[in-house]
CSV table of C-alpha atoms and ligand atoms in Angstrom, one decimal:
chain,number,residue,atom,x,y,z
Y,1,MET,CA,170.2,144.7,129.4
Y,2,PRO,CA,167.2,145.1,127.0
Y,3,SER,CA,164.2,147.0,128.3
Y,4,GLU,CA,160.8,145.4,128.7
Y,5,PHE,CA,159.7,147.3,125.6
Y,6,GLU,CA,162.6,146.1,123.5
Y,7,LEU,CA,161.8,142.5,124.5
Y,8,ILE,CA,158.2,142.9,123.5
Y,9,ALA,CA,159.1,144.6,120.3
Y,10,ARG,CA,161.6,141.9,119.4
Y,11,HIS,CA,159.8,138.8,120.4
Y,12,PHE,CA,156.0,139.5,120.7
Y,13,SER,CA,155.1,142.0,118.1
Y,14,ARG,CA,154.4,140.1,114.9
Y,15,ALA,CA,151.6,141.4,112.7
Y,16,SER,CA,148.1,140.5,113.7
Y,17,PRO,CA,146.0,140.8,110.6
Y,18,GLY,CA,142.9,139.3,112.3
Y,19,ALA,CA,142.6,142.2,114.8
Y,20,ARG,CA,141.8,145.8,114.3
Y,21,LEU,CA,144.6,146.7,116.6
Y,22,GLY,CA,147.2,144.4,118.1
Y,23,VAL,CA,150.3,144.7,120.4
Y,24,GLY,CA,151.5,148.2,121.2
Y,25,ASP,CA,148.5,150.2,122.5
Y,26,ASP,CA,146.8,150.2,125.9
Y,27,ALA,CA,144.3,147.5,124.6
Y,28,ALA,CA,143.8,145.5,121.5
Y,29,LEU,CA,140.7,145.9,119.4
Y,30,CYS,CA,138.9,142.9,117.8
Y,31,THR,CA,135.7,142.6,115.9
Y,32,VAL,CA,133.6,139.5,116.7
Y,33,SER,CA,132.0,138.1,113.5
Y,34,THR,CA,128.2,138.5,113.0
Y,35,GLY,CA,126.2,135.7,114.6
Y,36,MET,CA,129.1,134.5,116.7
Y,37,GLU,CA,129.7,134.4,120.4
Y,38,LEU,CA,133.0,135.1,122.1
Y,39,ALA,CA,134.6,132.1,123.8
Y,40,VAL,CA,137.3,133.1,126.3
Y,41,SER,CA,139.6,131.0,128.4
Y,42,THR,CA,142.8,131.4,130.3
Y,43,ASP,CA,145.4,128.9,131.6
Y,44,MET,CA,148.5,129.5,133.7
Y,45,LEU,CA,151.7,127.4,133.6
Y,46,LEU,CA,154.3,127.6,136.4
Y,47,ALA,CA,157.8,126.4,136.2
Y,48,GLY,CA,158.3,123.5,138.7
Y,49,ARG,CA,154.6,122.7,138.8
Y,50,HIS,CA,153.4,122.5,135.2
Y,51,PHE,CA,156.7,122.1,133.4
Y,52,LEU,CA,160.3,121.4,134.4
Y,53,PRO,CA,162.3,124.6,134.9
Y,54,ASP,CA,164.8,123.5,132.2
Y,55,ALA,CA,162.1,122.7,129.7
Y,56,GLU,CA,163.1,123.4,126.1
Y,57,PRO,CA,161.7,126.9,125.4
Y,58,GLU,CA,160.6,126.3,121.8
Y,59,ALA,CA,158.4,123.3,123.0
Y,60,LEU,CA,157.2,125.4,125.9
Y,61,GLY,CA,156.0,128.1,123.6
Y,62,HIS,CA,154.1,125.5,121.6
Y,63,LYS,CA,152.6,123.9,124.7
Y,64,THR,CA,151.6,127.1,126.4
Y,65,LEU,CA,149.4,128.0,123.5
Y,66,ALA,CA,148.4,124.4,122.8
Y,67,VAL,CA,146.7,123.9,126.2
Y,68,ASN,CA,144.7,127.0,125.6
Y,69,LEU,CA,143.7,126.0,122.1
Y,70,SER,CA,142.6,122.7,123.5
Y,71,ASP,CA,140.1,124.5,125.8
Y,72,LEU,CA,138.6,126.3,122.8
Y,73,ALA,CA,138.5,123.0,120.9
Y,74,ALA,CA,136.5,121.5,123.7
Y,75,MET,CA,133.9,124.3,123.3
Y,76,GLY,CA,133.7,123.8,119.6
Y,77,ALA,CA,135.1,127.3,119.1
Y,78,ARG,CA,137.3,128.7,116.4
Y,79,PRO,CA,140.4,130.3,118.0
Y,80,ARG,CA,141.2,133.9,116.8
Y,81,TRP,CA,143.2,135.9,119.3
Y,82,ALA,CA,145.6,135.3,122.2
Y,83,LEU,CA,147.1,137.4,125.0
Y,84,LEU,CA,150.3,136.3,126.7
Y,85,ALA,CA,151.3,137.3,130.2
Y,86,ILE,CA,154.8,136.2,131.1
Y,87,ALA,CA,157.0,136.5,134.2
Y,88,LEU,CA,160.7,135.8,133.6
Y,89,PRO,CA,163.6,135.7,136.1
Y,90,GLU,CA,165.9,137.5,133.7
Y,91,ALA,CA,165.8,139.0,130.2
Y,92,ASP,CA,167.2,135.9,128.5
Y,93,GLU,CA,166.9,136.7,124.8
Y,94,ALA,CA,167.8,133.3,123.5
Y,95,TRP,CA,165.1,131.7,125.7
Y,96,LEU,CA,162.5,134.3,124.6
Y,97,SER,CA,163.4,133.9,121.0
Y,98,ALA,CA,162.9,130.2,121.1
Y,99,PHE,CA,159.8,130.4,123.2
Y,100,SER,CA,158.2,133.0,120.8
Y,101,GLN,CA,159.1,130.9,117.8
Y,102,GLY,CA,157.3,127.9,119.3
Y,103,PHE,CA,154.3,130.0,120.2
Y,104,TYR,CA,154.0,131.8,116.8
Y,105,ALA,CA,154.5,128.6,114.8
Y,106,LEU,CA,151.5,127.0,116.4
Y,107,ALA,CA,149.5,130.3,116.4
Y,108,GLY,CA,150.2,130.5,112.6
Y,109,ARG,CA,148.8,127.0,112.0
Y,110,TYR,CA,145.5,127.9,113.6
Y,111,GLY,CA,145.2,131.5,112.4
Y,112,VAL,CA,145.5,132.9,115.9
Y,113,ASP,CA,146.9,136.4,116.4
Y,114,LEU,CA,148.9,137.4,119.5
Y,115,ILE,CA,147.3,140.8,120.2
Y,116,GLY,CA,148.7,141.7,123.6
Y,117,GLY,CA,149.9,140.6,127.0
Y,118,ASP,CA,152.2,141.7,129.8
Y,119,THR,CA,155.9,141.1,130.5
Y,120,THR,CA,157.4,141.3,134.0
Y,121,ARG,CA,160.3,140.0,136.1
Y,122,GLY,CA,159.5,137.2,138.4
Y,123,PRO,CA,159.6,133.4,138.8
Y,124,LEU,CA,159.0,131.8,135.4
Y,125,THR,CA,155.2,131.9,134.8
Y,126,LEU,CA,153.3,131.8,131.5
Y,127,CYS,CA,149.7,132.7,131.2
Y,128,VAL,CA,147.8,132.8,128.0
Y,129,THR,CA,144.3,134.1,127.5
Y,130,ILE,CA,142.7,132.8,124.4
Y,131,LEU,CA,139.7,134.2,122.6
Y,132,GLY,CA,137.7,132.5,119.9
Y,133,GLU,CA,134.4,132.5,118.2
Y,134,VAL,CA,131.6,130.0,118.1
Y,135,GLU,CA,128.2,130.2,116.3
Y,136,ALA,CA,125.8,131.6,118.8
Y,137,GLY,CA,124.1,128.9,120.9
Y,138,GLN,CA,126.2,126.1,119.4
Y,139,ALA,CA,129.1,125.9,121.9
Y,140,LEU,CA,129.8,122.4,123.3
Y,141,THR,CA,129.6,122.4,127.1
Y,142,ARG,CA,130.2,119.9,129.9
Y,143,ALA,CA,126.5,119.9,130.8
Y,144,GLY,CA,124.6,118.1,128.0
Y,145,ALA,CA,125.3,114.4,128.5
Y,146,ARG,CA,122.2,112.2,128.8
Y,147,PRO,CA,121.7,108.6,129.9
Y,148,GLY,CA,122.0,106.3,126.8
Y,149,ASP,CA,124.6,108.5,125.1
Y,150,HIS,CA,127.9,106.9,124.1
Y,151,VAL,CA,131.2,108.1,125.6
Y,152,TRP,CA,133.9,108.8,123.0
Y,153,VAL,CA,137.6,109.8,123.1
Y,154,SER,CA,139.9,111.0,120.4
Y,155,GLY,CA,143.4,109.9,119.7
Y,156,ARG,CA,145.4,107.7,122.0
Y,157,LEU,CA,145.6,107.9,125.8
Y,158,GLY,CA,148.4,107.8,128.3
Y,159,GLY,CA,151.3,108.8,126.1
Y,160,ALA,CA,152.0,112.1,127.9
Y,161,ALA,CA,151.9,110.6,131.3
Y,162,LEU,CA,154.1,107.7,130.2
Y,163,GLY,CA,156.5,110.2,128.7
Y,164,LEU,CA,156.8,112.0,132.0
Y,165,ALA,CA,157.3,108.7,133.9
Y,166,GLN,CA,160.1,108.0,131.5
Y,167,ARG,CA,161.7,111.4,131.9
Y,168,GLN,CA,161.6,111.0,135.6
Y,169,GLY,CA,163.4,107.6,135.3
Y,170,ARG,CA,160.4,105.6,136.5
Y,171,VAL,CA,160.2,103.5,133.4
Y,172,GLY,CA,162.5,102.5,130.5
Y,173,LEU,CA,161.2,102.6,126.9
Y,174,ASP,CA,162.7,101.7,123.6
Y,175,PRO,CA,163.9,104.9,121.8
Y,176,PRO,CA,161.1,105.1,119.1
Y,177,LEU,CA,158.4,104.5,121.7
Y,178,ALA,CA,160.0,106.9,124.1
Y,179,ALA,CA,160.2,109.6,121.3
Y,180,ALA,CA,156.5,109.3,120.6
Y,181,CYS,CA,155.7,109.7,124.3
Y,182,GLN,CA,158.0,112.7,124.7
Y,183,GLN,CA,156.3,114.3,121.7
Y,184,ARG,CA,152.9,113.7,123.3
Y,185,LEU,CA,154.2,115.4,126.5
Y,186,ASP,CA,156.0,118.3,125.0
Y,187,ARG,CA,154.1,119.1,121.8
Y,188,PRO,CA,150.4,118.3,122.3
Y,189,GLU,CA,148.2,118.8,119.2
Y,190,PRO,CA,145.0,120.7,120.1
Y,191,ARG,CA,142.0,119.0,118.5
Y,192,VAL,CA,140.5,122.2,117.1
Y,193,ALA,CA,139.1,120.7,113.9
Y,194,LEU,CA,137.5,117.9,115.8
Y,195,GLY,CA,135.9,120.3,118.3
Y,196,ARG,CA,134.5,122.4,115.4
Y,197,ALA,CA,133.0,119.3,113.7
Y,198,LEU,CA,131.4,118.1,116.9
Y,199,ARG,CA,129.0,121.0,117.1
Y,200,GLY,CA,125.6,119.5,116.5
Y,201,LEU,CA,126.9,115.9,117.0
Y,202,ALA,CA,128.2,115.8,120.6
Y,203,SER,CA,126.0,116.3,123.6
Y,204,ALA,CA,128.9,117.3,125.9
Y,205,ALA,CA,132.7,117.7,125.6
Y,206,ILE,CA,135.8,118.4,127.6
Y,207,ASP,CA,139.5,118.3,126.8
Y,208,LEU,CA,141.7,115.8,128.5
Y,209,SER,CA,144.2,117.7,130.7
Y,210,ASP,CA,143.9,116.1,134.1
Y,211,GLY,CA,143.2,112.5,133.2
Y,212,LEU,CA,140.4,110.5,131.7
Y,213,LEU,CA,138.5,109.8,134.9
Y,214,ALA,CA,138.9,113.3,136.3
Y,215,ASP,CA,137.9,115.0,133.1
Y,216,LEU,CA,135.0,112.7,132.3
Y,217,GLY,CA,134.0,113.2,136.0
Y,218,HIS,CA,133.5,116.9,135.2
Y,219,ILE,CA,131.1,116.1,132.4
Y,220,LEU,CA,129.2,113.7,134.6
Y,221,GLU,CA,129.0,116.1,137.5
Y,222,ARG,CA,127.9,119.0,135.3
Y,223,SER,CA,125.4,116.8,133.4
Y,224,GLY,CA,124.0,115.1,136.5
Y,225,VAL,CA,124.7,111.6,135.1
Y,226,GLY,CA,127.0,108.6,135.6
Y,227,ALA,CA,129.0,106.5,133.2
Y,228,GLU,CA,130.3,102.9,132.6
Y,229,LEU,CA,133.5,102.6,130.7
Y,230,GLU,CA,135.0,99.4,129.2
Y,231,PHE,CA,138.7,99.3,130.1
Y,232,ALA,CA,139.5,97.0,127.1
Y,233,ARG,CA,138.2,99.6,124.7
Y,234,LEU,CA,140.4,102.4,125.8
Y,235,PRO,CA,142.7,103.4,122.9
Y,236,ALA,CA,146.2,103.2,124.5
Y,237,GLU,CA,149.3,104.9,123.3
Y,238,PRO,CA,151.3,102.1,121.6
Y,239,ALA,CA,154.2,102.4,124.1
Y,240,LEU,CA,151.8,101.3,126.9
Y,241,ALA,CA,151.5,97.9,125.2
Y,242,ALA,CA,155.3,97.5,125.4
Y,243,ASP,CA,157.1,96.4,128.6
Y,244,VAL,CA,155.3,98.8,131.0
Y,245,PRO,CA,154.3,97.6,134.5
Y,246,GLU,CA,150.6,97.0,134.6
Y,247,ASP,CA,149.8,99.4,137.4
Y,248,LEU,CA,151.7,102.2,135.7
Y,249,ALA,CA,150.0,101.5,132.4
Y,250,ARG,CA,146.6,101.6,134.1
Y,251,HIS,CA,147.5,104.8,135.8
Y,252,CYS,CA,148.6,106.4,132.6
Y,253,LEU,CA,145.4,105.4,130.8
Y,254,LEU,CA,142.9,106.4,133.5
Y,255,ALA,CA,144.6,109.1,135.4
Y,256,GLY,CA,147.4,110.4,133.2
Y,257,GLY,CA,147.0,114.1,132.3
Y,258,ASP,CA,148.3,116.2,129.5
Y,259,ASP,CA,147.1,114.2,126.5
Y,260,TYR,CA,144.8,117.1,125.3
Y,261,GLU,CA,142.5,114.7,123.5
Y,262,LEU,CA,138.8,115.4,123.5
Y,263,ILE,CA,136.3,113.4,125.6
Y,264,PHE,CA,132.8,113.7,124.4
Y,265,THR,CA,129.3,112.2,124.6
Y,266,ALA,CA,126.9,111.7,121.8
Y,267,PRO,CA,123.5,110.0,121.2
Y,268,PRO,CA,123.9,106.5,119.7
Y,269,ALA,CA,122.3,107.8,116.5
Y,270,GLN,CA,125.4,109.8,115.8
Y,271,GLU,CA,127.7,106.8,115.7
Y,272,GLY,CA,127.9,106.7,111.9
Y,273,ALA,CA,128.5,110.4,111.6
Y,274,ILE,CA,131.3,110.1,114.2
Y,275,ALA,CA,132.9,107.2,112.3
Y,276,ALA,CA,132.9,109.3,109.1
Y,277,LEU,CA,134.4,112.2,111.0
Y,278,ALA,CA,137.2,110.0,112.2
Y,279,GLN,CA,137.9,109.1,108.6
Y,280,ARG,CA,137.8,112.6,107.4
Y,281,LEU,CA,140.1,113.9,110.1
Y,282,GLY,CA,142.5,110.9,110.1
Y,283,LEU,CA,142.1,110.8,113.8
Y,284,PRO,CA,140.9,107.7,115.8
Y,285,LEU,CA,137.6,108.3,117.6
Y,286,THR,CA,136.8,105.5,120.0
Y,287,ARG,CA,133.6,104.6,121.8
Y,288,ILE,CA,134.7,103.7,125.3
Y,289,GLY,CA,131.5,103.4,127.2
Y,290,ARG,CA,128.1,104.9,127.8
Y,291,VAL,CA,126.3,107.4,130.0
Y,292,VAL,CA,124.0,106.0,132.6
Y,293,GLU,CA,121.6,107.3,135.2
Y,294,GLY,CA,123.0,108.1,138.6
Y,295,GLN,CA,126.4,109.5,139.5
Y,296,ALA,CA,128.8,106.6,139.5
Y,297,LEU,CA,131.7,106.3,137.2
Y,298,THR,CA,132.5,102.6,136.8
Y,299,VAL,CA,135.2,101.0,134.7
Y,300,ARG,CA,134.7,97.4,133.8
Y,301,ASP,CA,137.2,94.7,132.8
Y,302,ALA,CA,136.7,92.4,129.8
Y,303,GLN,CA,134.7,90.1,132.1
Y,304,GLY,CA,132.4,92.9,133.1
Y,305,ARG,CA,133.8,93.2,136.6
Y,306,PRO,CA,134.3,96.7,138.0
Y,307,LEU,CA,137.9,97.7,138.3
Y,308,ALA,CA,139.3,99.3,141.5
Y,309,ILE,CA,140.1,102.6,140.0
Y,310,PRO,CA,142.9,105.0,141.0
Y,311,ALA,CA,142.4,108.5,142.3
Y,312,ARG,CA,140.5,110.5,139.7
Y,313,GLY,CA,143.3,112.8,138.6
Y,314,TYR,CA,145.3,115.8,139.7
Y,315,ASP,CA,143.9,118.5,141.9
Y,316,HIS,CA,146.4,121.2,142.8
Y,317,PHE,CA,144.9,121.7,146.3
Y,318,ALA,CA,143.7,118.3,147.3
Y,319,ASP,CA,147.1,116.9,148.1
Y,320,GLN,CA,149.1,119.9,149.1
Y,321,ASN,CA,150.2,118.2,152.4
Y,322,ASP,CA,151.1,115.0,150.7
Y,323,ASN,CA,154.6,114.0,149.9
Y,324,ARG,CA,153.4,112.9,146.6
Y,325,SER,CA,155.2,111.2,143.8
Y,326,TRP,CA,152.7,112.5,141.3
Y,327,PRO,CA,154.4,114.1,138.3
Y,328,ILE,CA,154.9,117.7,137.6
Y,329,SER,CA,152.9,118.8,134.6
Y,330,ARG,CA,149.4,119.7,134.3
Y,331,PRO,CA,147.3,122.7,133.8
Y,332,GLY,CA,144.7,122.0,136.4
Y,333,PRO,CA,142.2,123.8,138.4
P,1,LIG,P1,150.7,148.8,129.8
P,1,LIG,O1,151.7,149.6,130.5
P,1,LIG,O2,149.6,149.6,129.2
P,1,LIG,O3,150.2,147.6,130.5
P,1,LIG,P2,152.7,147.3,128.5
P,1,LIG,O4,153.9,148.2,128.5
P,1,LIG,O5,152.6,146.3,129.6
P,1,LIG,O6,151.4,148.2,128.5
P,1,LIG,O7,152.7,146.6,127.2
P,1,LIG,C1,152.8,147.3,126.0
P,1,LIG,C2,152.1,146.6,124.9
P,1,LIG,O8,152.8,145.4,124.7
P,1,LIG,C3,150.7,146.3,125.1
P,1,LIG,O9,150.0,146.4,123.9
P,1,LIG,C4,150.7,144.9,125.6
P,1,LIG,O10,149.5,144.3,125.4
P,1,LIG,C5,151.8,144.3,124.8
P,1,LIG,N1,152.5,143.2,125.5
P,1,LIG,C6,153.2,143.3,126.7
P,1,LIG,N2,153.8,142.1,126.9
P,1,LIG,C7,153.4,141.2,125.9
P,1,LIG,C8,153.7,139.9,125.6
P,1,LIG,N3,154.4,139.1,126.4
P,1,LIG,N4,153.1,139.4,124.5
P,1,LIG,C9,152.4,140.1,123.7
P,1,LIG,N5,152.1,141.4,123.9
P,1,LIG,C10,152.6,142.0,125.0
P,2,LIG,MG1,151.4,145.9,131.2
């Protein structure tokens, strides 16, 4: 049986050129660049709650880091360093090797160094702390939305939730559409470049982890405003247009989590700049509604009638006594 230290040495000790001191001492040492603030976030993933216990470890390594990178993207920060705390039922080397490959592959693409962590025996739990830098005073927060601003979203919505529904046997999809949704669920792409570019353009931002209505709801609450969305404008994952029951499709679009797109608000004067940004990034950026006075979040159909909207999203504590059919899988509160 390998020791804890052998496991760390084998799987989590790659070079960390962006830090003064990385894995191996009592603490890591990092230098924050001049004029930058530190942006720090942490997210925990539990087997059986945020991912299926038999999840493919390489994809899990990717996703564990991706959800954290997504948080920094939503702040407009540049990711730099990560810490990884991991509880494992047993020292499964094949699992650790695949997990670490998925983790490091994504870290490498974003110039993130793994600089420390903790490794212990226990029910499979993964917790990443991510550290990044953002120009002092320029971070995007949830609090800046103003009446009159447009509401925007990146990418396509609902793919991850539909992928989960498919995996749970609640819907059948053609193989290519199914593969796209599984990709959305297992290998989300954090919108880091978009978040960086939104500094100075967006008035507020959040990443989409718990569902469009829930996450936009956080912006509205923190900003003290309401919003009106046009359902017909929502950029749906192509598979949702296929043979998916309407209530499931609507649920995936409005309340499906795990897409890790960015929702942001911006003054109307930024519309041209945002269109240009979408071109430059090769990423759809869609205007889906506007910020209004008050507190209400209304979704209107093509005739302008308000839709009856589903529960806003997933709350780990709100429904603990329910016998819910809601899917496993979402880093939440
Ligand atoms: P300590 O006893 O001081 O907590 P540990 O023995 O837990 O130190 O860890 C030894 C070194 O390995 C530390 O630098 C720690 O940050 C790092 N480390 C432990 N587990 C991980 C992991 N899963 N990923 C990355 N670094 C890790
Ligand atoms: Mg330790």
